[in-house]
Coordinates of C-alpha atoms in Angstrom, one line a residue:
X11 CA 89.3 131.2 110.0
X12 CA 91.6 134.1 109.5
X13 CA 94.0 133.9 106.5
X14 CA 97.1 133.3 108.8
X15 CA 95.1 130.3 109.8
X16 CA 94.6 128.9 106.4
X17 CA 98.2 129.3 105.7
X18 CA 99.3 127.6 108.5
X19 CA 97.0 124.8 108.1
X20 CA 99.1 121.6 106.8
X21 CA 96.9 120.5 103.6
X22 CA 99.9 117.9 102.8
X23 CA 98.5 115.5 105.6
X24 CA 95.3 114.9 103.1
X25 CA 95.5 112.9 100.5
X26 CA 92.3 114.2 98.8
X27 CA 93.8 118.0 98.9
X28 CA 94.8 118.6 95.2
X29 CA 95.8 122.2 95.9
X30 CA 92.7 123.7 94.6
X31 CA 89.7 121.4 95.9
X32 CA 88.7 118.4 97.8
X33 CA 88.3 115.0 95.9
X34 CA 85.5 113.0 96.4
X35 CA 86.4 109.3 98.2
X36 CA 85.3 106.9 95.3
X37 CA 86.1 103.9 97.5
X38 CA 83.2 104.9 100.1
X39 CA 80.0 102.4 99.2
X40 CA 76.5 103.8 99.2
X41 CA 77.2 107.3 97.8
X42 CA 74.9 108.7 95.2
X43 CA 74.8 111.9 93.1
X44 CA 73.5 114.2 96.5
X45 CA 75.5 112.6 98.7
X46 CA 79.2 112.7 98.7
X47 CA 82.2 111.7 101.0
X48 CA 85.2 113.9 101.0
X49 CA 87.1 112.2 103.9
X50 CA 89.7 109.7 103.3
X51 CA 90.2 108.5 107.1
X52 CA 90.0 105.0 108.2
X53 CA 86.4 105.3 109.8
X54 CA 85.1 107.4 106.7
X55 CA 83.0 104.2 105.7
X56 CA 82.0 103.4 109.1
X57 CA 80.7 107.2 109.8
X58 CA 78.9 107.5 106.4
X59 CA 77.0 104.2 107.3
X60 CA 76.1 105.5 110.6
X61 CA 74.9 108.7 109.1
X62 CA 72.8 106.5 106.7
X63 CA 71.3 104.3 109.2
X64 CA 73.3 101.4 107.6
X65 CA 75.9 100.3 110.0
X66 CA 76.3 96.7 111.4
X67 CA 77.6 98.2 114.5
X68 CA 75.3 100.5 116.1
X69 CA 71.5 101.0 115.8
X70 CA 69.4 104.2 116.4
X71 CA 67.0 103.4 119.6
X72 CA 64.2 105.9 118.5
X73 CA 63.6 104.1 115.4
X74 CA 61.4 105.9 112.6
X75 CA 59.0 105.1 110.1
X76 CA 61.5 104.4 106.7
X77 CA 64.5 103.1 108.6
X78 CA 66.1 100.1 107.6
X79 CA 67.7 97.7 109.9
X80 CA 69.5 94.5 109.8
X81 CA 68.2 91.4 111.2
X82 CA 70.5 89.5 113.7
X83 CA 68.5 86.5 114.4
X84 CA 65.1 85.2 113.7
X85 CA 62.8 81.8 114.7
X86 CA 59.7 80.7 113.8
X87 CA 56.3 80.5 116.4
X88 CA 55.0 77.2 116.3
X89 CA 51.8 76.7 114.5
X90 CA 51.0 80.5 114.1
X91 CA 52.4 81.3 110.4
X92 CA 54.6 84.2 112.1
X93 CA 58.1 84.4 112.7
X94 CA 60.3 86.3 115.8
X95 CA 62.9 88.7 114.4
X96 CA 65.6 90.4 116.4
X97 CA 66.8 93.4 114.6
X98 CA 70.4 95.0 115.6
X99 CA 70.2 96.5 119.1
X100 CA 68.4 93.7 120.5
X101 CA 64.5 94.4 119.7
X102 CA 62.6 91.6 118.8
X103 CA 59.5 92.0 116.6
X104 CA 56.6 89.7 115.4
X105 CA 56.3 89.3 111.7
X106 CA 53.3 87.8 110.1
X107 CA 54.5 85.8 107.2
X108 CA 51.1 86.0 105.8
X109 CA 51.8 89.4 104.7
X110 CA 55.6 88.6 103.3
X111 CA 54.5 86.2 100.4
X112 CA 56.7 88.2 98.2
X113 CA 59.7 88.1 100.6
X114 CA 59.1 84.4 100.8
X115 CA 58.9 83.9 96.8
X116 CA 61.9 85.9 96.2
X117 CA 64.0 83.5 97.6
X118 CA 62.3 80.4 95.9
X119 CA 59.7 79.3 98.2
X120 CA 56.0 78.8 97.0
X121 CA 54.6 78.5 100.5
X122 CA 55.1 79.7 104.2
X123 CA 55.5 76.0 105.1
X124 CA 58.2 75.6 102.4
X125 CA 60.1 78.3 104.0
X126 CA 59.8 77.4 107.6
X127 CA 60.9 73.7 106.6
X128 CA 63.6 75.4 105.1
X129 CA 65.1 77.2 108.1
X130 CA 64.2 74.6 110.7
X131 CA 67.9 74.7 112.4
X132 CA 69.7 77.4 113.9
X133 CA 72.8 76.8 111.3
X134 CA 70.5 77.1 108.3
X135 CA 69.0 80.5 109.9
X136 CA 72.5 81.6 110.4
X137 CA 73.4 81.1 106.9
X138 CA 70.4 83.0 105.8
X139 CA 71.1 85.8 107.8
X140 CA 74.8 86.0 106.6
X141 CA 73.6 86.9 103.3
X142 CA 72.2 90.0 104.7
X143 CA 68.5 90.4 105.8
X144 CA 66.9 93.6 106.4
X145 CA 63.8 94.8 108.0
X146 CA 61.9 98.2 107.0
X147 CA 60.2 99.9 109.8
X148 CA 56.7 100.6 108.5
X149 CA 55.4 102.0 112.2
X150 CA 57.6 103.1 115.1
X151 CA 54.5 104.0 117.4
X152 CA 52.5 102.7 119.2
X153 CA 54.9 99.6 118.7
X154 CA 57.4 98.8 115.9
X155 CA 56.1 97.1 112.8
X156 CA 58.6 95.7 110.1
X157 CA 58.2 94.8 106.5
X158 CA 60.9 92.0 105.7
X159 CA 59.8 92.9 101.8
X160 CA 60.2 96.3 101.7
X161 CA 63.8 95.7 103.6
X162 CA 64.7 93.7 100.8
X163 CA 63.8 96.0 98.2
X164 CA 65.9 98.8 99.8
X165 CA 68.8 96.7 100.1
X166 CA 68.9 95.7 96.4
X167 CA 68.3 99.1 95.3
X168 CA 71.2 100.4 97.2
X169 CA 73.3 97.6 95.8
X170 CA 72.2 98.6 92.5
X171 CA 73.3 102.2 93.1
X172 CA 76.8 100.7 93.8
X173 CA 76.8 98.6 90.8
X174 CA 76.3 101.6 88.6
X175 CA 79.6 102.7 89.8
X176 CA 81.6 99.7 90.3
X177 CA 79.8 96.9 88.1
X178 CA 80.7 93.3 89.2
X179 CA 77.5 91.4 89.6
X180 CA 75.0 90.1 87.3
X181 CA 71.0 89.3 87.8
X182 CA 68.3 87.5 86.2
X183 CA 65.6 89.9 85.0
X184 CA 62.2 88.5 83.9
X185 CA 60.4 90.5 81.2
X186 CA 57.0 91.7 82.1
X187 CA 55.9 93.7 79.2
X188 CA 57.1 95.2 76.0
X189 CA 56.8 98.6 74.3
X190 CA 58.0 100.6 71.6
X191 CA 61.1 101.5 73.3
X192 CA 62.1 98.2 75.1
X193 CA 61.1 96.1 78.0
X194 CA 59.5 96.5 81.6
X195 CA 61.5 94.0 83.9
X196 CA 61.7 92.9 87.2
X197 CA 65.0 92.3 89.0
X198 CA 65.3 90.8 92.4
X199 CA 61.7 92.2 93.0
X200 CA 62.6 95.4 91.7
X201 CA 60.9 96.9 88.7
X202 CA 63.2 98.3 86.0
X203 CA 63.3 99.2 82.4
X204 CA 65.8 97.6 79.7
X205 CA 65.9 99.6 76.4
X206 CA 65.6 97.7 73.3
X207 CA 69.0 98.7 72.2
X208 CA 70.4 96.9 75.3
X209 CA 68.2 93.9 75.5
X210 CA 70.2 91.5 72.8
X211 CA 73.4 91.6 70.9
X212 CA 71.4 92.2 67.8
X213 CA 68.5 94.1 66.5
X214 CA 65.1 92.6 67.9
X215 CA 62.7 92.3 65.1
X216 CA 59.8 90.7 67.6
X217 CA 59.6 92.8 70.9
X218 CA 56.3 90.6 72.0
X219 CA 58.4 87.4 71.8
X220 CA 60.2 88.2 74.6
X221 CA 57.7 88.8 77.0
X222 CA 57.6 86.0 79.7
X223 CA 61.3 85.3 79.3
X224 CA 64.3 85.5 81.6
X225 CA 67.8 87.3 80.6
X226 CA 71.0 87.8 82.3
X227 CA 71.3 91.6 82.9
X228 CA 73.7 94.2 84.6
X229 CA 72.7 97.6 86.2
X230 CA 73.2 100.4 83.6
X231 CA 71.8 103.8 85.2
X232 CA 69.4 105.1 87.4
X233 CA 66.7 107.6 86.0
X234 CA 65.8 110.4 88.7
X235 CA 62.8 111.5 86.6
X236 CA 61.4 108.0 85.9
X237 CA 62.5 106.7 89.5
X238 CA 63.5 103.9 87.6
X239 CA 66.6 101.6 87.3
X240 CA 68.2 100.8 83.6
X241 CA 69.3 97.4 83.3
X242 CA 71.0 96.0 80.3
X243 CA 71.9 92.6 78.8
X244 CA 74.6 93.9 76.4
X245 CA 76.7 95.2 79.6
X246 CA 76.5 91.6 80.8
X247 CA 77.5 90.3 77.3
X248 CA 80.7 92.5 77.2
X249 CA 81.6 91.6 80.7
X250 CA 81.7 88.0 79.9
X251 CA 82.3 87.9 76.4
X252 CA 85.9 87.4 76.7
X253 CA 85.7 84.4 79.0
X254 CA 83.0 82.8 77.3
X255 CA 84.6 82.9 73.8
X256 CA 87.6 81.0 75.3
X257 CA 85.3 78.3 75.8
X258 CA 84.0 77.8 72.2
X259 CA 85.5 75.0 70.2
X260 CA 86.4 74.8 66.9
X261 CA 85.4 71.2 66.5
X262 CA 81.8 71.3 67.8
X263 CA 78.9 71.8 65.5
X264 CA 76.7 75.0 66.7
X265 CA 73.0 75.6 65.9
X266 CA 72.1 79.3 65.7
X267 CA 69.7 81.7 64.2
X268 CA 69.9 84.4 61.4
X269 CA 70.0 87.9 62.3
X270 CA 70.7 89.5 59.1
X271 CA 72.7 89.4 56.0
X272 CA 75.1 91.5 54.1
X273 CA 76.7 91.5 50.8
X274 CA 79.5 89.5 52.3
X275 CA 77.4 86.7 54.1
X276 CA 74.9 85.9 57.0
X277 CA 75.1 86.9 60.5
X278 CA 73.8 84.1 63.0
X279 CA 73.5 84.4 66.9
X280 CA 74.2 81.3 69.0
X281 CA 74.3 80.5 72.4
X282 CA 72.4 83.7 73.5
X283 CA 75.4 85.9 73.3
X284 CA 77.4 85.0 70.2
X285 CA 77.2 86.5 66.8
X286 CA 79.4 85.4 63.7
X287 CA 79.5 85.8 60.4
X288 CA 78.9 82.8 57.7
X289 CA 81.3 84.5 54.9
X290 CA 79.8 83.5 51.4
X291 CA 83.0 81.7 50.5
X292 CA 82.4 79.7 53.6
X293 CA 78.8 78.3 52.5
X294 CA 78.1 75.2 51.0
X295 CA 76.4 75.1 47.6
X296 CA 72.8 74.8 48.8
X297 CA 73.4 77.5 51.6
X298 CA 75.0 79.7 49.1
X299 CA 72.1 79.5 46.4
X300 CA 69.7 80.4 49.2
X301 CA 71.9 83.4 50.2
X302 CA 72.5 84.6 46.5
X303 CA 68.6 84.6 46.2
X304 CA 67.9 86.3 49.2
X305 CA 66.0 83.7 50.6
X306 CA 67.3 84.0 54.6
X307 CA 65.0 86.0 56.7
X308 CA 65.9 86.6 60.5
X309 CA 65.1 83.9 62.7
X310 CA 65.7 81.2 60.3
X311 CA 68.0 78.2 61.5
X312 CA 71.5 77.6 60.7
X313 CA 74.0 74.9 61.5
X314 CA 77.4 75.5 61.5
X315 CA 81.3 75.3 62.6
X316 CA 83.4 78.0 64.2
X317 CA 86.3 78.3 61.5
X318 CA 88.4 81.2 63.5
X319 CA 88.1 83.9 66.3
X320 CA 90.2 86.7 65.4
X321 CA 92.2 88.9 68.0
X322 CA 89.3 91.2 68.4
X323 CA 87.2 88.7 69.2
X324 CA 84.9 88.5 65.8
X325 CA 83.7 84.9 65.4
X326 CA 83.9 83.7 61.6
X327 CA 81.7 80.6 60.9
X328 CA 81.9 78.1 58.3
X329 CA 79.9 75.0 57.3
X330 CA 83.0 73.0 56.5
X331 CA 83.6 70.5 59.2
X332 CA 86.9 70.2 60.8
X333 CA 87.4 66.7 58.9
X334 CA 86.4 68.1 55.6
X335 CA 88.7 71.0 55.7
X336 CA 91.7 68.8 57.2
X337 CA 91.5 66.7 54.3
X338 CA 91.0 69.6 51.7
X339 CA 94.2 70.9 53.4
X340 CA 96.2 67.9 52.8
X341 CA 95.0 67.5 49.0
X342 CA 96.2 71.0 48.6
X343 CA 99.6 70.5 50.4
X344 CA 100.3 67.1 48.2
X345 CA 99.4 69.2 45.0
X346 CA 101.5 72.0 45.6
X347 CA 104.5 70.4 47.5
X348 CA 107.5 72.8 46.9
X349 CA 105.5 74.3 43.5
X350 CA 104.5 77.9 43.1
X351 CA 101.0 78.6 43.9
X352 CA 98.8 81.2 42.2
X353 CA 97.0 83.1 44.5
X354 CA 95.2 86.5 45.1
X355 CA 95.1 89.3 47.7
X356 CA 92.1 89.0 49.7
X357 CA 93.2 91.5 52.3
X358 CA 96.0 93.8 53.5
X359 CA 96.8 93.5 57.2
X360 CA 99.3 95.0 59.7
X361 CA 100.8 91.5 60.0
X362 CA 101.1 91.0 56.3
X363 CA 98.8 89.9 53.4
X364 CA 95.8 87.5 53.5
X365 CA 95.6 85.5 50.2
X366 CA 93.4 83.3 48.7
X367 CA 94.7 80.1 46.7
X368 CA 91.7 77.8 45.1
X369 CA 89.3 77.7 47.9
X370 CA 91.6 78.1 50.7
X371 CA 93.0 81.2 52.5
X372 CA 96.5 81.6 54.1
X373 CA 98.9 84.2 55.6
X374 CA 102.0 85.8 53.8
X375 CA 103.5 87.4 56.9
X376 CA 105.6 90.6 56.8
X377 CA 109.1 88.7 57.6
X378 CA 108.7 87.4 54.0
X379 CA 108.2 90.8 52.4
X380 CA 111.1 91.9 54.2
X381 CA 113.5 89.3 53.0
X382 CA 112.4 90.3 49.4
X383 CA 113.2 94.0 50.5
X384 CA 109.4 95.0 49.5
X385 CA 106.4 95.5 51.5
X386 CA 102.7 94.5 51.4
X387 CA 101.7 97.7 51.0
X388 CA 102.9 97.9 47.4
X389 CA 99.9 95.4 46.7
X390 CA 96.2 95.9 46.3
X391 CA 93.2 93.7 46.9
X392 CA 92.5 91.6 43.8
X393 CA 96.3 91.1 42.8
X394 CA 97.7 87.7 41.2
X395 CA 100.7 86.7 42.7
X396 CA 103.0 83.6 42.9
X397 CA 103.5 82.1 46.6
X398 CA 105.0 79.0 48.0
X399 CA 103.5 77.0 51.0
X400 CA 105.6 77.1 53.8
X401 CA 103.9 75.7 56.8
X402 CA 100.4 74.6 58.4
X403 CA 100.2 76.1 62.0
X404 CA 97.5 76.9 64.5
X405 CA 94.3 75.0 63.6
X406 CA 95.4 74.3 60.2
X407 CA 96.2 77.7 58.8
X408 CA 98.2 78.0 55.9
X409 CA 101.3 80.2 56.2
X410 CA 102.7 81.1 52.6
X411 CA 106.2 82.2 51.5
X412 CA 106.4 85.1 49.1
X413 CA 107.5 83.6 45.7
X414 CA 110.3 85.5 44.4
X415 CA 109.9 84.8 40.5
X416 CA 111.9 87.6 39.2
X417 CA 115.0 86.9 41.4
X418 CA 114.9 83.4 40.0
X419 CA 114.8 84.8 36.7
X420 CA 117.8 87.0 37.4
X421 CA 119.8 83.9 38.7
X422 CA 118.8 81.9 35.6
X423 CA 120.2 84.8 33.1

């Protein structure tokens, strides 16, 4: 095209034109690193599917080995252990179910007879087909032969590719083998690799103990060099954690296992996906004695309650039951009714100070410092101060008022 032709072309009608180059249409499903779609026309997805032989509207008549075609109907040939499948386009093909045992098993059936019995009505067969069942062309001449198992694998791999770009689904992975770097797993019949760093929320101590187990994963990546998908249990946890955390109860007793310790306390894992910190200040005497003497090891059993879930979803554990905490607070309130409380600054936060008084913790909010014309930034951790109990709120959290001793002295003078 001549320069004049380019100058006269109306690029503005193309929403993917940014003035310098074309943009990829990220909404088109099925793209990979080698195949990209730049068209934003309404028919772009349909045309791309046709190009990849994945369309449900058209089917090529000259099928070749490696083609994958959707099944639109199937029935069983009585007493033969075979099924008749009809692929899109009207072609019917016999399939020997004796050669499709893995396909049958992946859908939860142990025998051919169980599979046939499960789909003994046209309605049940239609529901099965609506999930998307595909046939892989094994031979095209002299007669067409297909494999349901290979069709399933191709469909799943295409789905996995989409999940890398737009994660929305989780899958069950069975751990087949462990090695120094992670695990070889099977997901929906597809072999994949799960690095040890992505296999659990915490560091794994005994890799072999995971073999044979099933974990929920999401698709992380595809490695061309290995021709293998990378799956991640951590990715699944990150997606479900906000919802699952909201289901936790502050009154329920939980059982977990130790994953590690620090100078502050014990880290414990529970309900497969959660990790919390049992701070030394929230341990009972026996637990604290074992902790101080370094007697806790990864895998040790531990029982606890949830004391608090912070805004950034950190889970703080305690061995104190809600009933014990409630009784302690009531005694504390009765003891310090309208009296100054000696306390110590435990943390300086953006919302104020966290202080410890006896064996309870409370918050001195910023508003109290503004009233006193001072700032929490004027204090450091460990400072001794006097406070006044203001209220109990949200899970019996103590809220303190800054005690203005100096002003009281001035008033008395």
